[in-house]
Amino acid sequence: TASNIDLTTNSFDLVEEKYLKKDVKIDSEKKLKKNDLFICTSSGSIRHLGKVALISNMVADAYFGGFCAVLRAKKSVLPKYLYSILNTQEFRSYVELRKGQNINNLGKDYLLDFRLPIPPVEIQKDIVRELDKIDVEINDLNSRNQSLKEEIDNHFSVIFDQYKDSFTKIENITDLVQRGKSAQYGFSNIQVIKSGQIRGYYSFDFSEQYFTHEDYVLDQRKLEEGDILINSTGVGTAGR
């Protein structure tokens, strides 16, 4: 399903697996193959619409489901080259034109109508080689970033142990603890931060912005500098 496309890394992720009943018959053309481009074609979030993963290895008896599609490149196009094109800002801008009121859809005709440059295969190979080098650098930086986060955790482990006799409750060191509330969206200048915009534990994603209805009245939920915003709900997301 579309949840198997990691939005952060644009890679195929089998952390969440779903299975069909044994007697269900599926068209063989829907079986994922090596070098397929697996793409999300319907989502409530425009950020997820058009996200794509390259099936770089064989997947045993895996079929793509609803709200997804597969592109299989002709011999004149390298799959990795096409995958890279579909991860450019040019393609993202094209996809975001499909933003709807509720469910965003990337129809087959609209997807196939996207225009892109196709240099000779030898040039494509050169481009892919350069992109592979950049991917290695990105992976190295991600590994370094993870190591630094672990170093931070280790520092706090020492602090927790060193000051274990001076623990206190959060309620004793805060002036305000206030849960958020759902707002009616509109076109005012008051921005609402949704739980899904809290990425990991350290940053926000404002690629999409949401605003309240014009009649919305501000209260103590207005964020101030120094506030700590916590995601209070969601499986795997609570506490971010």
mmCIF file of C-alpha atoms in Angstrom, residues 1-233:
data_model
loop_
_atom_site.group_PDB
_atom_site.id
_atom_site.type_symbol
_atom_site.label_atom_id
_atom_site.label_comp_id
_atom_site.label_asym_id
_atom_site.label_seq_id
_atom_site.Cartn_x
_atom_site.Cartn_y
_atom_site.Cartn_z
ATOM 1 C CA THR A 1 0.000 0.000 0.000
ATOM 2 C CA ALA A 2 1.011 3.678 -0.094
ATOM 3 C CA SER A 3 2.131 3.385 3.532
ATOM 4 C CA ASN A 4 5.007 1.215 2.281
ATOM 5 C CA ILE A 5 6.550 4.232 0.545
ATOM 6 C CA ASP A 6 8.718 6.075 3.042
ATOM 7 C CA LEU A 7 8.087 9.788 2.544
ATOM 8 C CA THR A 8 11.402 10.835 4.089
ATOM 9 C CA THR A 9 13.704 8.544 2.117
ATOM 10 C CA ASN A 10 11.508 7.870 -0.956
ATOM 11 C CA SER A 11 12.227 4.180 -0.503
ATOM 12 C CA PHE A 12 10.209 0.973 -0.356
ATOM 13 C CA ASP A 13 9.556 -0.015 3.260
ATOM 14 C CA LEU A 14 8.035 -3.340 4.350
ATOM 15 C CA VAL A 15 7.758 -2.463 8.036
ATOM 16 C CA GLU A 16 3.960 -2.638 7.660
ATOM 17 C CA GLU A 17 2.745 -5.690 5.737
ATOM 18 C CA LYS A 18 -0.829 -6.518 4.742
ATOM 19 C CA TYR A 19 -2.076 -9.851 3.395
ATOM 20 C CA LEU A 20 -5.083 -10.990 1.389
ATOM 21 C CA LYS A 21 -7.159 -14.119 1.783
ATOM 22 C CA LYS A 22 -5.758 -17.165 0.007
ATOM 23 C CA ASP A 23 -8.720 -17.439 -2.359
ATOM 24 C CA VAL A 24 -8.403 -13.859 -3.664
ATOM 25 C CA LYS A 25 -7.334 -13.714 -7.310
ATOM 26 C CA ILE A 26 -5.207 -10.797 -8.483
ATOM 27 C CA ASP A 27 -4.131 -9.753 -11.959
ATOM 28 C CA SER A 28 -0.506 -10.848 -12.478
ATOM 29 C CA GLU A 29 0.274 -7.390 -13.893
ATOM 30 C CA LYS A 30 -0.193 -5.993 -10.385
ATOM 31 C CA LYS A 31 2.683 -8.030 -9.023
ATOM 32 C CA LEU A 32 5.631 -5.815 -8.115
ATOM 33 C CA LYS A 33 8.804 -6.435 -10.104
ATOM 34 C CA LYS A 34 12.375 -5.285 -9.808
ATOM 35 C CA ASN A 35 12.836 -1.745 -11.216
ATOM 36 C CA ASP A 36 9.138 -0.908 -10.901
ATOM 37 C CA LEU A 37 8.337 2.633 -9.805
ATOM 38 C CA PHE A 38 5.747 2.376 -7.028
ATOM 39 C CA ILE A 39 3.765 5.606 -6.654
ATOM 40 C CA CYS A 40 0.988 6.912 -4.400
ATOM 41 C CA THR A 41 -1.942 8.158 -6.522
ATOM 42 C CA SER A 42 -4.507 9.067 -3.869
ATOM 43 C CA SER A 43 -4.128 10.560 -0.401
ATOM 44 C CA GLY A 44 -5.772 12.904 2.054
ATOM 45 C CA SER A 45 -2.393 14.650 2.320
ATOM 46 C CA ILE A 46 -0.881 16.420 -0.691
ATOM 47 C CA ARG A 47 2.553 15.658 0.798
ATOM 48 C CA HIS A 48 1.976 11.934 0.237
ATOM 49 C CA LEU A 49 0.390 12.257 -3.190
ATOM 50 C CA GLY A 50 2.955 11.355 -5.851
ATOM 51 C CA LYS A 51 5.540 9.975 -3.440
ATOM 52 C CA VAL A 52 7.475 7.284 -5.248
ATOM 53 C CA ALA A 53 9.807 4.399 -4.482
ATOM 54 C CA LEU A 54 12.041 2.355 -6.767
ATOM 55 C CA ILE A 55 11.717 -1.405 -6.302
ATOM 56 C CA SER A 56 15.439 -2.080 -6.402
ATOM 57 C CA ASN A 57 15.209 -5.749 -5.370
ATOM 58 C CA MET A 58 12.871 -8.605 -6.155
ATOM 59 C CA VAL A 59 9.826 -8.712 -3.866
ATOM 60 C CA ALA A 60 8.374 -12.168 -3.328
ATOM 61 C CA ASP A 61 4.650 -12.335 -4.172
ATOM 62 C CA ALA A 62 3.921 -8.670 -3.413
ATOM 63 C CA TYR A 63 1.134 -6.860 -5.238
ATOM 64 C CA PHE A 64 0.292 -3.166 -5.234
ATOM 65 C CA GLY A 65 -3.112 -2.220 -3.858
ATOM 66 C CA GLY A 66 -5.561 0.640 -4.066
ATOM 67 C CA PHE A 67 -4.508 4.291 -4.089
ATOM 68 C CA CYS A 68 -1.231 3.236 -5.761
ATOM 69 C CA ALA A 69 0.130 2.690 -9.245
ATOM 70 C CA VAL A 70 3.228 1.243 -10.869
ATOM 71 C CA LEU A 71 5.286 2.674 -13.716
ATOM 72 C CA ARG A 72 7.490 0.290 -15.726
ATOM 73 C CA ALA A 73 10.016 2.116 -17.841
ATOM 74 C CA LYS A 74 10.728 1.258 -21.462
ATOM 75 C CA LYS A 75 14.239 0.221 -22.457
ATOM 76 C CA SER A 76 14.963 3.771 -23.612
ATOM 77 C CA VAL A 77 14.706 5.021 -20.009
ATOM 78 C CA LEU A 78 16.702 3.859 -17.001
ATOM 79 C CA PRO A 79 14.370 3.178 -14.033
ATOM 80 C CA LYS A 80 16.721 5.003 -11.641
ATOM 81 C CA TYR A 81 16.758 8.034 -13.943
ATOM 82 C CA LEU A 82 12.958 8.140 -14.118
ATOM 83 C CA TYR A 83 12.759 7.646 -10.345
ATOM 84 C CA SER A 84 15.082 10.611 -9.841
ATOM 85 C CA ILE A 85 13.003 12.796 -12.157
ATOM 86 C CA LEU A 86 9.871 11.921 -10.164
ATOM 87 C CA ASN A 87 11.617 13.142 -7.020
ATOM 88 C CA THR A 88 12.405 16.590 -8.428
ATOM 89 C CA GLN A 89 10.686 19.832 -7.462
ATOM 90 C CA GLU A 90 9.362 20.062 -11.027
ATOM 91 C CA PHE A 91 7.334 16.877 -10.540
ATOM 92 C CA ARG A 92 6.264 17.919 -7.011
ATOM 93 C CA SER A 93 4.933 21.211 -8.380
ATOM 94 C CA TYR A 94 3.043 19.291 -11.064
ATOM 95 C CA VAL A 95 1.519 16.944 -8.459
ATOM 96 C CA GLU A 96 0.513 19.766 -6.121
ATOM 97 C CA LEU A 97 -1.737 21.197 -8.819
ATOM 98 C CA ARG A 98 -4.015 18.230 -8.012
ATOM 99 C CA LYS A 99 -4.692 19.429 -4.476
ATOM 100 C CA GLY A 100 -8.374 18.970 -3.679
ATOM 101 C CA GLN A 101 -10.685 19.798 -0.803
ATOM 102 C CA ASN A 102 -10.584 16.337 0.801
ATOM 103 C CA ILE A 103 -8.918 13.493 -1.098
ATOM 104 C CA ASN A 104 -6.136 14.406 -3.512
ATOM 105 C CA ASN A 105 -5.963 12.242 -6.622
ATOM 106 C CA LEU A 106 -3.272 11.743 -9.226
ATOM 107 C CA GLY A 107 -5.202 10.308 -12.150
ATOM 108 C CA LYS A 108 -3.594 8.002 -14.713
ATOM 109 C CA ASP A 109 -4.023 10.427 -17.619
ATOM 110 C CA TYR A 110 -2.671 13.338 -15.589
ATOM 111 C CA LEU A 111 0.333 11.300 -14.420
ATOM 112 C CA LEU A 112 1.159 10.113 -17.932
ATOM 113 C CA ASP A 113 0.876 13.656 -19.277
ATOM 114 C CA PHE A 114 3.875 14.884 -17.246
ATOM 115 C CA ARG A 115 6.637 16.042 -19.599
ATOM 116 C CA LEU A 116 10.278 15.323 -18.791
ATOM 117 C CA PRO A 117 13.676 15.427 -20.527
ATOM 118 C CA ILE A 118 14.959 12.112 -21.898
ATOM 119 C CA PRO A 119 18.647 12.294 -22.865
ATOM 120 C CA PRO A 120 20.399 9.333 -24.556
ATOM 121 C CA VAL A 121 20.786 6.239 -22.360
ATOM 122 C CA GLU A 122 24.547 6.766 -22.012
ATOM 123 C CA ILE A 123 23.927 10.249 -20.653
ATOM 124 C CA GLN A 124 21.280 8.841 -18.316
ATOM 125 C CA LYS A 125 23.885 6.392 -17.000
ATOM 126 C CA ASP A 126 26.292 9.251 -16.300
ATOM 127 C CA ILE A 127 23.561 11.150 -14.461
ATOM 128 C CA VAL A 128 22.615 8.108 -12.385
ATOM 129 C CA ARG A 129 26.281 7.501 -11.452
ATOM 130 C CA GLU A 130 26.559 11.077 -10.180
ATOM 131 C CA LEU A 131 23.303 10.731 -8.278
ATOM 132 C CA ASP A 132 24.533 7.488 -6.702
ATOM 133 C CA LYS A 133 27.606 9.336 -5.405
ATOM 134 C CA ILE A 134 25.363 11.996 -3.887
ATOM 135 C CA ASP A 135 23.197 9.275 -2.312
ATOM 136 C CA VAL A 136 26.286 7.856 -0.615
ATOM 137 C CA GLU A 137 27.079 11.294 0.800
ATOM 138 C CA ILE A 138 23.495 11.696 2.003
ATOM 139 C CA ASN A 139 23.586 8.290 3.704
ATOM 140 C CA ASP A 140 26.861 9.226 5.404
ATOM 141 C CA LEU A 141 25.330 12.480 6.649
ATOM 142 C CA ASN A 142 22.230 10.645 7.892
ATOM 143 C CA SER A 143 24.436 8.177 9.760
ATOM 144 C CA ARG A 144 26.379 11.071 11.283
ATOM 145 C CA ASN A 145 23.128 12.762 12.252
ATOM 146 C CA GLN A 146 21.905 9.570 13.946
ATOM 147 C CA SER A 147 25.200 9.254 15.828
ATOM 148 C CA LEU A 148 24.875 12.825 17.105
ATOM 149 C CA LYS A 149 21.319 12.156 18.291
ATOM 150 C CA GLU A 150 22.555 9.088 20.156
ATOM 151 C CA GLU A 151 25.304 11.218 21.686
ATOM 152 C CA ILE A 152 22.650 13.647 22.957
ATOM 153 C CA ASP A 153 20.713 10.744 24.485
ATOM 154 C CA ASN A 154 23.874 9.510 26.193
ATOM 155 C CA HIS A 155 24.495 12.962 27.698
ATOM 156 C CA PHE A 156 21.005 13.026 29.154
ATOM 157 C CA SER A 157 21.367 9.482 30.481
ATOM 158 C CA VAL A 158 24.288 10.778 32.535
ATOM 159 C CA ILE A 159 22.212 13.764 33.711
ATOM 160 C CA PHE A 160 19.309 11.511 34.714
ATOM 161 C CA ASP A 161 21.682 9.407 36.784
ATOM 162 C CA GLN A 162 23.675 12.301 38.230
ATOM 163 C CA TYR A 163 20.607 14.230 39.446
ATOM 164 C CA LYS A 164 18.318 11.290 40.288
ATOM 165 C CA ASP A 165 17.751 12.682 43.798
ATOM 166 C CA SER A 166 16.337 15.975 42.482
ATOM 167 C CA PHE A 167 13.566 14.670 40.210
ATOM 168 C CA THR A 168 10.289 16.589 40.072
ATOM 169 C CA LYS A 169 7.073 16.352 38.075
ATOM 170 C CA ILE A 170 6.431 18.358 34.913
ATOM 171 C CA GLU A 171 3.427 19.956 36.616
ATOM 172 C CA ASN A 172 5.812 21.594 39.099
ATOM 173 C CA ILE A 173 7.875 23.386 36.447
ATOM 174 C CA THR A 174 5.233 24.548 33.946
ATOM 175 C CA ASP A 175 2.884 27.543 33.971
ATOM 176 C CA LEU A 176 0.559 26.101 31.341
ATOM 177 C CA VAL A 177 -0.359 22.643 30.072
ATOM 178 C CA GLN A 178 -3.029 22.978 27.401
ATOM 179 C CA ARG A 179 -4.336 20.490 24.863
ATOM 180 C CA GLY A 180 -5.138 21.737 21.388
ATOM 181 C CA LYS A 181 -8.507 21.606 19.690
ATOM 182 C CA SER A 182 -9.690 21.031 16.156
ATOM 183 C CA ALA A 183 -10.407 24.237 14.292
ATOM 184 C CA GLN A 184 -12.633 24.981 11.330
ATOM 185 C CA TYR A 185 -10.308 25.739 8.436
ATOM 186 C CA GLY A 186 -10.611 28.866 6.378
ATOM 187 C CA PHE A 187 -8.622 31.776 5.006
ATOM 188 C CA SER A 188 -7.694 33.885 8.027
ATOM 189 C CA ASN A 189 -4.100 34.820 8.904
ATOM 190 C CA ILE A 190 -4.139 32.516 11.971
ATOM 191 C CA GLN A 191 -2.091 29.411 11.246
ATOM 192 C CA VAL A 192 -2.920 26.041 12.805
ATOM 193 C CA ILE A 193 -0.199 23.440 13.357
ATOM 194 C CA LYS A 194 -1.453 19.887 12.865
ATOM 195 C CA SER A 195 0.031 16.871 14.634
ATOM 196 C CA GLY A 196 1.343 15.413 11.369
ATOM 197 C CA GLN A 197 3.546 18.478 10.885
ATOM 198 C CA ILE A 198 5.711 17.493 13.845
ATOM 199 C CA ARG A 199 8.481 15.528 12.142
ATOM 200 C CA GLY A 200 10.458 13.210 14.374
ATOM 201 C CA TYR A 201 11.327 14.938 17.621
ATOM 202 C CA TYR A 202 13.205 17.995 16.461
ATOM 203 C CA SER A 203 11.511 19.825 13.603
ATOM 204 C CA PHE A 204 8.309 20.879 11.824
ATOM 205 C CA ASP A 205 7.205 20.425 8.239
ATOM 206 C CA PHE A 206 5.458 23.519 6.911
ATOM 207 C CA SER A 207 5.375 22.450 3.261
ATOM 208 C CA GLU A 208 1.606 22.542 3.799
ATOM 209 C CA GLN A 209 0.011 25.298 5.862
ATOM 210 C CA TYR A 210 -3.442 25.400 7.429
ATOM 211 C CA PHE A 211 -5.395 28.454 8.568
ATOM 212 C CA THR A 212 -8.481 28.945 10.698
ATOM 213 C CA HIS A 213 -11.842 30.297 9.702
ATOM 214 C CA GLU A 214 -12.115 34.085 9.730
ATOM 215 C CA ASP A 215 -14.305 34.007 12.878
ATOM 216 C CA TYR A 216 -11.774 32.077 14.969
ATOM 217 C CA VAL A 217 -11.004 33.725 18.331
ATOM 218 C CA LEU A 218 -7.495 33.310 19.741
ATOM 219 C CA ASP A 219 -7.146 31.998 23.293
ATOM 220 C CA GLN A 220 -4.354 30.568 25.445
ATOM 221 C CA ARG A 221 -3.496 28.138 22.659
ATOM 222 C CA LYS A 222 -1.570 30.817 20.799
ATOM 223 C CA LEU A 223 2.028 29.614 20.611
ATOM 224 C CA GLU A 224 4.783 31.710 22.119
ATOM 225 C CA GLU A 225 8.546 31.560 21.784
ATOM 226 C CA GLY A 226 9.904 28.925 24.152
ATOM 227 C CA ASP A 227 6.733 26.798 24.108
ATOM 228 C CA ILE A 228 7.135 23.036 23.743
ATOM 229 C CA LEU A 229 4.585 21.533 21.356
ATOM 230 C CA ILE A 230 3.823 17.834 21.892
ATOM 231 C CA ASN A 231 1.807 15.426 19.758
ATOM 232 C CA SER A 232 -0.705 13.948 22.214
ATOM 233 C CA THR A 233 -2.323 11.284 20.030
#
